[in-house]
Coordinates of N, CA, C and O in Angstrom, one line a residue:
M229 N -17.5 -9.1 -5.9 CA -17.2 -7.9 -6.6 C -15.8 -7.3 -6.2 O -15.5 -7.3 -5.0
K230 N -15.1 -6.9 -7.1 CA -13.7 -6.4 -6.9 C -13.8 -4.9 -6.4 O -14.7 -4.2 -6.7
F231 N -12.8 -4.5 -5.6 CA -12.8 -3.2 -5.1 C -12.4 -2.2 -6.2 O -11.6 -2.5 -7.0
D232 N -12.9 -1.0 -6.1 CA -12.6 0.1 -7.1 C -11.4 0.9 -6.5 O -11.6 1.8 -5.7
W233 N -10.2 0.5 -7.0 CA -9.0 1.2 -6.5 C -8.9 2.6 -7.0 O -8.1 3.4 -6.4
H234 N -9.6 3.0 -8.0 CA -9.6 4.4 -8.5 C -10.4 5.3 -7.7 O -10.1 6.4 -7.5
G235 N -11.6 4.8 -7.2 CA -12.5 5.7 -6.6 C -13.1 5.3 -5.3 O -13.8 6.0 -4.6
G236 N -12.8 4.0 -4.9 CA -13.4 3.5 -3.6 C -12.8 4.1 -2.4 O -11.7 4.7 -2.5
V237 N -13.5 4.1 -1.3 CA -13.0 4.6 0.0 C -12.1 3.6 0.6 O -12.5 2.5 0.9
I238 N -10.8 3.9 0.7 CA -9.8 3.0 1.2 C -9.6 3.2 2.7 O -9.5 4.4 3.2
S239 N -9.6 2.1 3.5 CA -9.3 2.2 4.9 C -8.2 1.1 5.2 O -7.8 0.3 4.3
R240 N -7.8 1.1 6.4 CA -6.8 0.1 6.8 C -7.3 -1.3 6.7 O -6.5 -2.2 6.5
T241 N -8.6 -1.5 6.7 CA -9.2 -2.8 6.6 C -9.5 -3.3 5.2 O -9.9 -4.4 5.0
T242 N -9.3 -2.4 4.2 CA -9.6 -2.7 2.8 C -8.6 -3.8 2.4 O -7.4 -3.7 2.5
L243 N -9.2 -4.9 1.9 CA -8.4 -6.1 1.5 C -7.8 -5.8 0.1 O -8.4 -5.2 -0.8
V244 N -6.5 -6.2 0.0 CA -5.8 -6.1 -1.2 C -6.2 -7.4 -2.1 O -6.0 -8.5 -1.7
D245 N -6.9 -7.1 -3.2 CA -7.4 -8.2 -4.0 C -6.6 -8.4 -5.2 O -5.6 -7.7 -5.4
S246 N -7.0 -9.3 -6.1 CA -6.2 -9.6 -7.3 C -6.2 -8.5 -8.3 O -5.4 -8.4 -9.2
A247 N -7.2 -7.5 -8.1 CA -7.3 -6.4 -9.1 C -6.6 -5.2 -8.5 O -6.7 -4.1 -9.1
Y248 N -5.8 -5.3 -7.5 CA -5.1 -4.2 -6.9 C -4.3 -3.4 -7.9 O -3.6 -4.0 -8.8
K249 N -4.4 -2.1 -7.8 CA -3.6 -1.1 -8.7 C -3.0 0.0 -7.8 O -3.6 0.4 -6.8
N250 N -1.8 0.4 -8.2 CA -1.2 1.5 -7.5 C -1.7 2.8 -8.1 O -1.1 3.5 -8.9
T251 N -2.9 3.2 -7.7 CA -3.6 4.3 -8.3 C -3.3 5.6 -7.4 O -2.8 5.5 -6.4
Q252 N -3.7 6.7 -8.0 CA -3.6 8.0 -7.2 C -4.4 7.9 -5.9 O -4.0 8.4 -4.9
N253 N -5.5 7.2 -5.9 CA -6.3 7.0 -4.7 C -5.5 6.2 -3.7 O -5.5 6.6 -2.5
V254 N -4.8 5.2 -4.1 CA -4.0 4.4 -3.2 C -2.8 5.3 -2.7 O -2.5 5.3 -1.5
R255 N -2.2 6.0 -3.5 CA -1.1 6.9 -3.1 C -1.6 7.9 -2.1 O -0.8 8.2 -1.1
R256 N -2.7 8.5 -2.3 CA -3.3 9.5 -1.3 C -3.5 8.8 0.0 O -3.1 9.4 1.1
F257 N -4.1 7.6 0.0 CA -4.3 6.9 1.3 C -3.0 6.6 2.0 O -2.8 6.9 3.2
L258 N -2.0 6.1 1.2 CA -0.7 5.7 1.8 C 0.1 7.0 2.3 O 0.7 6.9 3.3
S259 N 0.0 8.0 1.5 CA 0.7 9.3 2.0 C 0.0 9.8 3.2 O 0.8 10.3 4.1
H260 N -1.3 9.7 3.3 CA -2.0 10.2 4.6 C -1.6 9.3 5.8 O -1.3 9.8 6.8
Q261 N -1.5 8.0 5.6 CA -1.2 7.1 6.6 C 0.3 7.0 7.0 O 0.7 6.9 8.2
C262 N 1.2 7.2 6.0 CA 2.6 7.0 6.2 C 3.4 8.3 6.3 O 4.5 8.4 6.7
G263 N 2.8 9.4 5.8 CA 3.4 10.7 5.8 C 3.8 11.1 4.4 O 3.8 10.3 3.5
P264 N 4.2 12.3 4.2 CA 4.6 12.9 2.9 C 5.8 12.2 2.3 O 6.0 12.3 1.1
E265 N 6.6 11.5 3.1 CA 7.8 10.9 2.6 C 7.5 9.5 1.9 O 8.4 8.9 1.3
F266 N 6.2 9.1 1.9 CA 5.8 7.8 1.3 C 6.2 7.8 -0.2 O 5.9 8.8 -0.9
K267 N 6.7 6.7 -0.6 CA 6.8 6.5 -2.1 C 6.9 5.0 -2.3 O 7.3 4.2 -1.4
F268 N 6.4 4.6 -3.5 CA 6.5 3.2 -3.9 C 7.9 2.8 -4.3 O 8.5 3.7 -4.9
D269 N 8.3 1.6 -4.1 CA 9.5 1.1 -4.7 C 9.2 -0.3 -5.2 O 8.1 -0.9 -4.9
R270 N 10.0 -0.8 -6.0 CA 9.7 -2.2 -6.7 C 9.5 -3.3 -5.6 O 8.7 -4.1 -5.8
D271 N 10.4 -3.3 -4.6 CA 10.3 -4.3 -3.6 C 8.9 -4.3 -2.8 O 8.3 -5.3 -2.6
L272 N 8.5 -3.1 -2.5 CA 7.2 -2.9 -1.8 C 6.1 -3.3 -2.8 O 5.1 -4.1 -2.3
M273 N 6.1 -2.9 -4.0 CA 5.1 -3.3 -5.0 C 5.0 -4.8 -5.1 O 3.9 -5.4 -5.2
A274 N 6.2 -5.5 -5.2 CA 6.2 -6.9 -5.3 C 5.6 -7.6 -4.0 O 4.9 -8.6 -4.1
W275 N 5.9 -7.0 -2.9 CA 5.4 -7.5 -1.6 C 3.9 -7.4 -1.6 O 3.2 -8.3 -1.2
I276 N 3.4 -6.3 -2.0 CA 1.9 -6.0 -2.0 C 1.2 -7.1 -2.9 O 0.2 -7.6 -2.5
R277 N 1.8 -7.5 -4.0 CA 1.2 -8.4 -5.0 C 1.7 -9.8 -4.9 O 1.6 -10.6 -5.8
N278 N 2.2 -10.2 -3.8 CA 2.9 -11.5 -3.6 C 1.9 -12.7 -3.4 O 2.3 -13.8 -3.3
G279 N 0.6 -12.4 -3.4 CA -0.4 -13.5 -3.3 C -0.8 -13.8 -1.9 O -1.7 -14.6 -1.7
V280 N -0.1 -13.3 -0.9 CA -0.5 -13.5 0.5 C -1.6 -12.5 0.9 O -1.5 -11.3 0.6
E281 N -2.6 -13.0 1.5 CA -3.7 -12.2 1.9 C -3.3 -11.1 2.9 O -2.5 -11.3 3.8
K282 N -3.7 -9.9 2.6 CA -3.3 -8.7 3.4 C -4.4 -7.6 3.2 O -5.1 -7.7 2.2
N283 N -4.3 -6.6 4.1 CA -5.2 -5.5 3.9 C -4.3 -4.2 3.8 O -3.0 -4.3 3.9
M284 N -4.9 -3.1 3.6 CA -4.1 -1.9 3.4 C -3.4 -1.4 4.7 O -2.3 -0.8 4.7
G285 N -3.9 -1.8 5.9 CA -3.2 -1.6 7.1 C -1.9 -2.4 7.1 O -0.9 -1.9 7.6
D286 N -1.9 -3.6 6.6 CA -0.7 -4.4 6.5 C 0.4 -3.7 5.6 O 1.6 -3.7 5.9
V287 N -0.1 -3.1 4.5 CA 0.8 -2.4 3.6 C 1.4 -1.2 4.3 O 2.6 -1.0 4.2
V288 N 0.6 -0.4 5.0 CA 1.1 0.7 5.8 C 2.2 0.3 6.8 O 3.3 0.8 6.9
D289 N 1.9 -0.8 7.5 CA 2.8 -1.3 8.5 C 4.1 -1.8 7.9 O 5.2 -1.6 8.5
E290 N 4.0 -2.5 6.8 CA 5.2 -3.0 6.1 C 6.0 -1.8 5.6 O 7.3 -1.9 5.7
W291 N 5.4 -0.8 5.0 CA 6.2 0.4 4.6 C 6.9 1.0 5.7 O 8.1 1.3 5.6
T292 N 6.2 1.1 6.9 CA 6.8 1.7 8.1 C 8.0 0.9 8.6 O 9.0 1.4 8.9
R293 N 7.8 -0.4 8.6 CA 8.8 -1.4 9.0 C 10.1 -1.2 8.1 O 11.2 -1.1 8.6
R294 N 9.8 -1.2 6.8 CA 11.0 -1.1 5.9 C 11.7 0.3 6.1 O 12.9 0.3 6.0
R295 N 10.9 1.3 6.3 CA 11.5 2.6 6.5 C 12.4 2.7 7.7 O 13.4 3.4 7.7
T296 N 11.9 2.1 8.8 CA 12.7 2.1 10.0 C 13.9 1.2 10.0 O 14.9 1.5 10.7
M297 N 13.9 0.2 9.1 CA 15.1 -0.7 8.9 C 16.1 -0.1 7.9 O 17.2 -0.6 7.9
A298 N 15.7 0.8 7.1 CA 16.6 1.3 6.0 C 17.7 2.1 6.6 O 17.4 2.9 7.5
P299 N 18.9 2.0 6.1 CA 20.0 2.8 6.6 C 19.8 4.3 6.2 O 19.3 4.5 5.1
D300 N 20.2 5.2 7.0 CA 20.0 6.6 6.7 C 21.1 7.1 5.8 O 22.2 6.7 5.7

């Protein structure tokens, strides 16, 4: 059974499956985990959907990694 990205309870251990969607529910989770400065960009969205197994904790960690590497 696929995860409900619109209404399911998302945690850091929630697996990113083939039905993954950038929903308001996902944005709320990521904003809570990453802070109010969180935003999607094309590179991050491509990384999320690259076919490599990951969970939402990995997504949070990757966004944080990219944020700390970005020039100010």
